[in-house]
Amino acid sequence: MVVPIMLAGSTLWGLYWLPLRWLEQAGLGGLWALTLIYIGATGTLSVLARGQWRVLLAARWRLLGIGLSAALAGIAFGLGMIEGEVARVLILFYLSPLWAVLLGRVLLGERIVPVTVPALVLALFGAGLMLLSDVPGAGEGLLPTFSPADLLGLVAGVLFALTNVQLRAGHDLPGALKNLATCALVPPLAGAAALGLGSTFAAPWWAMVAAVGIGMIWMSAMTAATQFGISRLPLQRSSVLLLFELIVGAVSAALLAGEALSLAELAGGACIVLAGLAVVWLRSSTEPHRAR
């Protein structure tokens, strides 16, 4: 039962770009859409975390750290899905296993396995292949060309890795509270950013209701499903299942939005994915499985 639930969560993450772009086309800008989506998700996850408020108060600073990095990751990831090519953003985001290993060493003193350095070189080579390929609106030449969405994907991956490191440190916290923490700070941060940037809020009422509903059902479901699977499966297996998000995202974007990857982008993406899997598999093979 765990594998189907995790595959369902990965599928929802891979298709997440669809409601985001639909809401933007309906007149709800990216930051406002994320604000309302996460308000809905926070409401649902708060209900699921009822009865845990005493633990929340005791671990408030740890949960605040998790919530801050997760919120910034969620905002960067969501905006990247709206503004950029879905597959590129997802692949660059998948550098996160490597960032998690490096951050785990710095923040938790975790041992770095020998494969980390060559895997990092391979991943950066793959990222270079992707970023040297043609990007609409980016520069030309032999230097890497970052689109804003590429940068958002990279930043989201680093912040997601930081969140995972904090979740490892807080492995004793209830899963419901961790799910809630990853969503709760997005509404105030995204809303403040929207106001600060002067983003207009003139969407029809049905789009706002839809955004909250997407958060209550879609966002809360995929957040809970992913956490449920990660906490119950060995790291090697869960990392492979999470790759399904890349497949769903790339195929759906190609079929529905005409976003096909070039040969260089495919080669670069393969390097990044192989590097991430190598680090995860070889690291976890030397450690006993622990629920997180």
mmCIF file of C-alpha atoms in Angstrom:
data_model
loop_
_atom_site.group_PDB
_atom_site.id
_atom_site.type_symbol
_atom_site.label_atom_id
_atom_site.label_comp_id
_atom_site.label_asym_id
_atom_site.label_seq_id
_atom_site.Cartn_x
_atom_site.Cartn_y
_atom_site.Cartn_z
ATOM 1 C CA MET A 1 0.000 0.000 0.000
ATOM 2 C CA VAL A 2 2.935 2.356 0.637
ATOM 3 C CA VAL A 3 4.280 2.225 -2.932
ATOM 4 C CA PRO A 4 0.963 3.162 -4.626
ATOM 5 C CA ILE A 5 0.511 6.049 -2.184
ATOM 6 C CA MET A 6 3.990 7.369 -2.895
ATOM 7 C CA LEU A 7 3.517 6.978 -6.654
ATOM 8 C CA ALA A 8 0.271 8.933 -6.343
ATOM 9 C CA GLY A 9 2.105 11.708 -4.499
ATOM 10 C CA SER A 10 4.870 11.805 -7.137
ATOM 11 C CA THR A 11 2.256 11.937 -9.895
ATOM 12 C CA LEU A 12 0.543 14.905 -8.264
ATOM 13 C CA TRP A 13 3.877 16.717 -7.900
ATOM 14 C CA GLY A 14 4.667 16.018 -11.560
ATOM 15 C CA LEU A 15 1.311 17.473 -12.634
ATOM 16 C CA TYR A 16 1.440 20.382 -10.190
ATOM 17 C CA TRP A 17 2.277 22.793 -13.013
ATOM 18 C CA LEU A 18 -1.188 22.307 -14.516
ATOM 19 C CA PRO A 19 -3.302 23.977 -11.790
ATOM 20 C CA LEU A 20 -0.639 26.662 -11.283
ATOM 21 C CA ARG A 21 -0.695 27.715 -14.928
ATOM 22 C CA TRP A 22 -4.475 27.400 -15.108
ATOM 23 C CA LEU A 23 -4.838 29.767 -12.157
ATOM 24 C CA GLU A 24 -2.423 32.227 -13.748
ATOM 25 C CA GLN A 25 -4.417 32.160 -16.995
ATOM 26 C CA ALA A 26 -7.540 32.807 -14.917
ATOM 27 C CA GLY A 27 -5.955 36.024 -13.660
ATOM 28 C CA LEU A 28 -4.439 34.842 -10.370
ATOM 29 C CA GLY A 29 -0.732 35.734 -10.366
ATOM 30 C CA GLY A 30 1.839 33.217 -9.213
ATOM 31 C CA LEU A 31 2.488 34.577 -5.733
ATOM 32 C CA TRP A 32 -1.207 35.097 -5.022
ATOM 33 C CA ALA A 33 -2.003 31.615 -6.346
ATOM 34 C CA LEU A 34 0.600 30.089 -4.037
ATOM 35 C CA THR A 35 -0.736 32.136 -1.117
ATOM 36 C CA LEU A 36 -4.255 30.781 -1.550
ATOM 37 C CA ILE A 37 -3.180 27.223 -2.382
ATOM 38 C CA TYR A 38 -1.115 26.997 0.781
ATOM 39 C CA ILE A 39 -3.861 28.585 2.869
ATOM 40 C CA GLY A 40 -6.041 25.658 1.822
ATOM 41 C CA ALA A 41 -3.285 23.123 2.474
ATOM 42 C CA THR A 42 -2.479 24.626 5.869
ATOM 43 C CA GLY A 43 -6.145 24.397 6.850
ATOM 44 C CA THR A 44 -6.360 20.702 5.950
ATOM 45 C CA LEU A 45 -3.017 19.795 7.533
ATOM 46 C CA SER A 46 -3.906 21.732 10.691
ATOM 47 C CA VAL A 47 -6.943 19.500 11.122
ATOM 48 C CA LEU A 48 -4.779 16.398 10.621
ATOM 49 C CA ALA A 49 -2.289 17.713 13.205
ATOM 50 C CA ARG A 50 -4.914 18.405 15.858
ATOM 51 C CA GLY A 51 -3.914 17.093 19.233
ATOM 52 C CA GLN A 52 -0.223 17.818 18.529
ATOM 53 C CA TRP A 53 -0.194 21.429 19.692
ATOM 54 C CA ARG A 54 1.735 20.672 22.878
ATOM 55 C CA VAL A 55 4.492 19.072 20.793
ATOM 56 C CA LEU A 56 4.368 22.026 18.419
ATOM 57 C CA LEU A 57 5.017 24.469 21.239
ATOM 58 C CA ALA A 58 7.855 22.367 22.628
ATOM 59 C CA ALA A 59 9.560 22.090 19.216
ATOM 60 C CA ARG A 60 8.516 25.480 17.837
ATOM 61 C CA TRP A 61 12.017 26.672 16.892
ATOM 62 C CA ARG A 62 12.890 23.446 15.114
ATOM 63 C CA LEU A 63 9.578 23.535 13.255
ATOM 64 C CA LEU A 64 10.107 27.205 12.424
ATOM 65 C CA GLY A 65 13.419 26.363 10.735
ATOM 66 C CA ILE A 66 11.786 23.545 8.773
ATOM 67 C CA GLY A 67 8.882 25.788 7.840
ATOM 68 C CA LEU A 68 11.046 28.691 6.655
ATOM 69 C CA SER A 69 13.242 26.658 4.303
ATOM 70 C CA ALA A 70 10.271 24.608 3.071
ATOM 71 C CA ALA A 71 8.214 27.744 2.411
ATOM 72 C CA LEU A 72 10.960 29.403 0.376
ATOM 73 C CA ALA A 73 11.506 26.145 -1.515
ATOM 74 C CA GLY A 74 7.785 25.849 -2.224
ATOM 75 C CA ILE A 75 7.555 29.421 -3.489
ATOM 76 C CA ALA A 76 10.624 29.077 -5.731
ATOM 77 C CA PHE A 77 9.444 25.712 -7.072
ATOM 78 C CA GLY A 78 5.917 26.948 -7.764
ATOM 79 C CA LEU A 79 7.080 30.074 -9.572
ATOM 80 C CA GLY A 80 9.542 28.001 -11.588
ATOM 81 C CA MET A 81 6.725 25.706 -12.701
ATOM 82 C CA ILE A 82 4.736 28.708 -13.903
ATOM 83 C CA GLU A 83 7.506 30.664 -15.580
ATOM 84 C CA GLY A 84 9.796 28.004 -17.045
ATOM 85 C CA GLU A 85 9.949 24.695 -18.854
ATOM 86 C CA VAL A 86 8.603 22.061 -16.496
ATOM 87 C CA ALA A 87 11.163 19.337 -17.204
ATOM 88 C CA ARG A 88 14.153 21.709 -16.920
ATOM 89 C CA VAL A 89 12.970 23.060 -13.584
ATOM 90 C CA LEU A 90 12.309 19.544 -12.252
ATOM 91 C CA ILE A 91 15.696 18.235 -13.367
ATOM 92 C CA LEU A 92 17.631 21.170 -11.922
ATOM 93 C CA PHE A 93 15.582 20.799 -8.735
ATOM 94 C CA TYR A 94 16.751 17.167 -8.589
ATOM 95 C CA LEU A 95 20.251 18.355 -7.698
ATOM 96 C CA SER A 96 18.798 18.427 -4.172
ATOM 97 C CA PRO A 97 20.152 14.971 -3.113
ATOM 98 C CA LEU A 98 23.691 16.260 -3.634
ATOM 99 C CA TRP A 99 23.028 19.490 -1.755
ATOM 100 C CA ALA A 100 21.470 17.400 1.047
ATOM 101 C CA VAL A 101 24.643 15.324 1.400
ATOM 102 C CA LEU A 102 26.838 18.429 1.578
ATOM 103 C CA LEU A 103 24.509 20.222 4.001
ATOM 104 C CA GLY A 104 24.229 17.070 6.108
ATOM 105 C CA ARG A 105 27.992 17.069 6.470
ATOM 106 C CA VAL A 106 28.143 20.755 7.434
ATOM 107 C CA LEU A 107 25.100 20.905 9.726
ATOM 108 C CA LEU A 108 24.824 17.380 11.149
ATOM 109 C CA GLY A 109 28.372 16.078 10.812
ATOM 110 C CA GLU A 110 27.188 13.205 8.612
ATOM 111 C CA ARG A 111 29.836 11.141 6.850
ATOM 112 C CA ILE A 112 30.357 11.804 3.149
ATOM 113 C CA VAL A 113 30.680 8.630 1.081
ATOM 114 C CA PRO A 114 33.535 8.488 -1.467
ATOM 115 C CA VAL A 115 31.146 8.695 -4.434
ATOM 116 C CA THR A 116 30.034 12.208 -3.454
ATOM 117 C CA VAL A 117 32.821 14.138 -5.194
ATOM 118 C CA PRO A 118 32.614 12.361 -8.587
ATOM 119 C CA ALA A 119 28.813 12.468 -8.381
ATOM 120 C CA LEU A 120 28.924 16.209 -7.747
ATOM 121 C CA VAL A 121 31.244 16.687 -10.729
ATOM 122 C CA LEU A 122 28.900 14.607 -12.907
ATOM 123 C CA ALA A 123 25.857 16.551 -11.722
ATOM 124 C CA LEU A 124 27.477 19.925 -12.321
ATOM 125 C CA PHE A 125 28.560 18.753 -15.761
ATOM 126 C CA GLY A 126 24.949 17.795 -16.448
ATOM 127 C CA ALA A 127 23.720 21.153 -15.215
ATOM 128 C CA GLY A 128 26.240 22.831 -17.499
ATOM 129 C CA LEU A 129 24.947 20.865 -20.480
ATOM 130 C CA MET A 130 21.419 21.992 -19.707
ATOM 131 C CA LEU A 131 22.314 25.609 -19.094
ATOM 132 C CA LEU A 132 24.487 25.853 -22.221
ATOM 133 C CA SER A 133 21.532 24.776 -24.334
ATOM 134 C CA ASP A 134 19.270 27.378 -25.903
ATOM 135 C CA VAL A 135 16.943 29.039 -23.394
ATOM 136 C CA PRO A 136 14.259 31.447 -24.624
ATOM 137 C CA GLY A 137 15.107 34.922 -23.389
ATOM 138 C CA ALA A 138 18.576 33.966 -22.151
ATOM 139 C CA GLY A 139 21.961 35.043 -23.446
ATOM 140 C CA GLU A 140 24.021 33.341 -26.137
ATOM 141 C CA GLY A 141 27.560 32.067 -26.248
ATOM 142 C CA LEU A 142 29.657 29.585 -24.333
ATOM 143 C CA LEU A 143 28.763 30.771 -20.855
ATOM 144 C CA PRO A 144 25.907 29.075 -18.944
ATOM 145 C CA THR A 145 22.603 30.819 -19.657
ATOM 146 C CA PHE A 146 20.273 31.022 -16.692
ATOM 147 C CA SER A 147 16.648 31.782 -17.261
ATOM 148 C CA PRO A 148 14.845 33.051 -14.144
ATOM 149 C CA ALA A 149 13.007 29.709 -13.951
ATOM 150 C CA ASP A 150 16.293 27.768 -14.050
ATOM 151 C CA LEU A 151 17.554 29.807 -11.122
ATOM 152 C CA LEU A 152 14.294 29.187 -9.256
ATOM 153 C CA GLY A 153 14.660 25.431 -9.812
ATOM 154 C CA LEU A 154 18.224 25.448 -8.487
ATOM 155 C CA VAL A 155 17.337 27.583 -5.459
ATOM 156 C CA ALA A 156 14.297 25.402 -4.712
ATOM 157 C CA GLY A 157 16.523 22.314 -4.776
ATOM 158 C CA VAL A 158 19.000 23.800 -2.294
ATOM 159 C CA LEU A 159 16.223 24.899 0.068
ATOM 160 C CA PHE A 160 14.452 21.538 -0.269
ATOM 161 C CA ALA A 161 17.730 19.841 0.664
ATOM 162 C CA LEU A 162 18.050 22.111 3.707
ATOM 163 C CA THR A 163 14.508 21.165 4.681
ATOM 164 C CA ASN A 164 15.286 17.457 4.388
ATOM 165 C CA VAL A 165 18.400 17.835 6.533
ATOM 166 C CA GLN A 166 16.311 19.524 9.210
ATOM 167 C CA LEU A 167 13.678 16.791 8.924
ATOM 168 C CA ARG A 168 16.403 14.185 9.477
ATOM 169 C CA ALA A 169 17.501 16.053 12.587
ATOM 170 C CA GLY A 170 13.872 16.150 13.757
ATOM 171 C CA HIS A 171 13.043 12.543 12.904
ATOM 172 C CA ASP A 172 11.297 12.131 16.258
ATOM 173 C CA LEU A 173 8.667 14.776 15.433
ATOM 174 C CA PRO A 174 5.160 13.603 14.476
ATOM 175 C CA GLY A 175 4.638 13.340 10.713
ATOM 176 C CA ALA A 176 1.481 15.452 10.842
ATOM 177 C CA LEU A 177 3.393 18.342 12.391
ATOM 178 C CA LYS A 178 6.190 18.087 9.840
ATOM 179 C CA ASN A 179 3.649 18.169 7.018
ATOM 180 C CA LEU A 180 2.017 21.230 8.535
ATOM 181 C CA ALA A 181 5.367 22.964 9.039
ATOM 182 C CA THR A 182 6.279 22.606 5.358
ATOM 183 C CA CYS A 183 3.172 24.547 4.297
ATOM 184 C CA ALA A 184 2.254 26.975 7.065
ATOM 185 C CA LEU A 185 4.716 29.790 6.292
ATOM 186 C CA VAL A 186 4.069 29.984 2.558
ATOM 187 C CA PRO A 187 0.911 32.166 2.788
ATOM 188 C CA PRO A 188 2.477 35.012 4.821
ATOM 189 C CA LEU A 189 5.748 34.956 2.868
ATOM 190 C CA ALA A 190 4.185 34.679 -0.601
ATOM 191 C CA GLY A 191 1.510 37.234 0.271
ATOM 192 C CA ALA A 192 4.086 39.687 1.609
ATOM 193 C CA ALA A 193 6.213 39.224 -1.517
ATOM 194 C CA ALA A 194 3.185 39.827 -3.744
ATOM 195 C CA LEU A 195 2.349 43.044 -1.896
ATOM 196 C CA GLY A 196 5.972 44.171 -1.911
ATOM 197 C CA LEU A 197 6.251 43.638 -5.659
ATOM 198 C CA GLY A 198 2.976 45.406 -6.306
ATOM 199 C CA SER A 199 1.300 42.327 -7.771
ATOM 200 C CA THR A 200 -2.351 43.005 -8.513
ATOM 201 C CA PHE A 201 -5.062 40.867 -6.959
ATOM 202 C CA ALA A 202 -7.925 41.063 -9.427
ATOM 203 C CA ALA A 203 -8.821 37.433 -10.104
ATOM 204 C CA PRO A 204 -12.477 36.320 -10.279
ATOM 205 C CA TRP A 205 -13.913 34.853 -7.102
ATOM 206 C CA TRP A 206 -14.164 31.365 -8.575
ATOM 207 C CA ALA A 207 -10.414 31.307 -9.271
ATOM 208 C CA MET A 208 -9.690 32.208 -5.645
ATOM 209 C CA VAL A 209 -12.070 29.519 -4.402
ATOM 210 C CA ALA A 210 -10.478 27.023 -6.784
ATOM 211 C CA ALA A 211 -6.988 27.895 -5.515
ATOM 212 C CA VAL A 212 -8.002 27.257 -1.902
ATOM 213 C CA GLY A 213 -9.675 24.002 -2.943
ATOM 214 C CA ILE A 214 -6.550 22.878 -4.816
ATOM 215 C CA GLY A 215 -4.575 23.493 -1.656
ATOM 216 C CA MET A 216 -7.036 21.674 0.583
ATOM 217 C CA ILE A 217 -7.094 18.570 -1.624
ATOM 218 C CA TRP A 218 -4.200 18.494 -4.098
ATOM 219 C CA MET A 219 -1.389 20.127 -2.118
ATOM 220 C CA SER A 220 -2.222 18.522 1.232
ATOM 221 C CA ALA A 221 -2.643 15.085 -0.413
ATOM 222 C CA MET A 222 0.670 15.111 -2.256
ATOM 223 C CA THR A 223 2.526 16.501 0.754
ATOM 224 C CA ALA A 224 1.133 13.837 3.076
ATOM 225 C CA ALA A 225 1.578 11.025 0.517
ATOM 226 C CA THR A 226 5.228 11.853 -0.120
ATOM 227 C CA GLN A 227 6.058 12.131 3.576
ATOM 228 C CA PHE A 228 4.149 8.895 4.268
ATOM 229 C CA GLY A 229 6.237 7.014 1.708
ATOM 230 C CA ILE A 230 9.608 8.492 2.654
ATOM 231 C CA SER A 231 9.064 7.652 6.326
ATOM 232 C CA ARG A 232 8.207 4.007 5.575
ATOM 233 C CA LEU A 233 10.469 2.964 2.704
ATOM 234 C CA PRO A 234 14.245 2.507 2.471
ATOM 235 C CA LEU A 235 15.920 5.566 1.013
ATOM 236 C CA GLN A 236 17.005 3.733 -2.171
ATOM 237 C CA ARG A 237 13.444 2.733 -2.992
ATOM 238 C CA SER A 238 11.813 6.046 -2.137
ATOM 239 C CA SER A 239 14.388 7.956 -4.223
ATOM 240 C CA VAL A 240 13.514 5.861 -7.280
ATOM 241 C CA LEU A 241 9.791 6.371 -6.723
ATOM 242 C CA LEU A 242 10.338 10.123 -6.437
ATOM 243 C CA LEU A 243 11.872 10.036 -9.923
ATOM 244 C CA PHE A 244 8.378 9.279 -11.202
ATOM 245 C CA GLU A 245 7.687 12.985 -10.645
ATOM 246 C CA LEU A 246 10.273 13.815 -13.308
ATOM 247 C CA ILE A 247 8.736 11.381 -15.794
ATOM 248 C CA VAL A 248 5.181 12.605 -15.212
ATOM 249 C CA GLY A 249 6.232 16.250 -15.387
ATOM 250 C CA ALA A 250 8.310 15.856 -18.571
ATOM 251 C CA VAL A 251 5.731 13.736 -20.415
ATOM 252 C CA SER A 252 2.749 15.869 -19.403
ATOM 253 C CA ALA A 253 4.546 19.102 -20.353
ATOM 254 C CA ALA A 254 5.562 17.631 -23.710
ATOM 255 C CA LEU A 255 2.039 16.426 -24.495
ATOM 256 C CA LEU A 256 0.031 19.323 -23.109
ATOM 257 C CA ALA A 257 2.353 22.315 -23.431
ATOM 258 C CA GLY A 258 4.669 21.253 -26.261
ATOM 259 C CA GLU A 259 7.775 21.525 -24.059
ATOM 260 C CA ALA A 260 10.199 19.017 -25.567
ATOM 261 C CA LEU A 261 13.744 18.730 -24.221
ATOM 262 C CA SER A 262 16.690 19.001 -26.598
ATOM 263 C CA LEU A 263 19.336 16.266 -26.810
ATOM 264 C CA ALA A 264 21.724 18.342 -24.687
ATOM 265 C CA GLU A 265 19.042 18.875 -22.051
ATOM 266 C CA LEU A 266 18.235 15.153 -21.984
ATOM 267 C CA ALA A 267 21.924 14.274 -21.603
ATOM 268 C CA GLY A 268 22.387 16.848 -18.863
ATOM 269 C CA GLY A 269 19.273 15.667 -17.069
ATOM 270 C CA ALA A 270 20.477 12.062 -17.208
ATOM 271 C CA CYS A 271 23.795 13.087 -15.612
ATOM 272 C CA ILE A 272 22.003 14.908 -12.787
ATOM 273 C CA VAL A 273 19.597 12.030 -12.107
ATOM 274 C CA LEU A 274 22.365 9.390 -12.157
ATOM 275 C CA ALA A 275 24.514 11.480 -9.816
ATOM 276 C CA GLY A 276 21.650 11.978 -7.379
ATOM 277 C CA LEU A 277 20.732 8.286 -7.382
ATOM 278 C CA ALA A 278 24.367 7.241 -6.914
ATOM 279 C CA VAL A 279 24.746 9.421 -3.831
ATOM 280 C CA VAL A 280 21.427 8.312 -2.324
ATOM 281 C CA TRP A 281 21.940 4.601 -2.970
ATOM 282 C CA LEU A 282 25.562 4.369 -1.815
ATOM 283 C CA ARG A 283 24.973 6.582 1.210
ATOM 284 C CA SER A 284 21.919 4.658 2.369
ATOM 285 C CA SER A 285 23.550 1.262 1.754
ATOM 286 C CA THR A 286 26.043 2.059 4.512
ATOM 287 C CA GLU A 287 23.392 3.191 7.015
ATOM 288 C CA PRO A 288 20.554 1.334 8.748
ATOM 289 C CA HIS A 289 17.072 2.359 7.582
ATOM 290 C CA ARG A 290 15.420 4.825 9.881
ATOM 291 C CA ALA A 291 11.937 6.248 9.638
ATOM 292 C CA ARG A 292 12.016 9.989 9.031
#
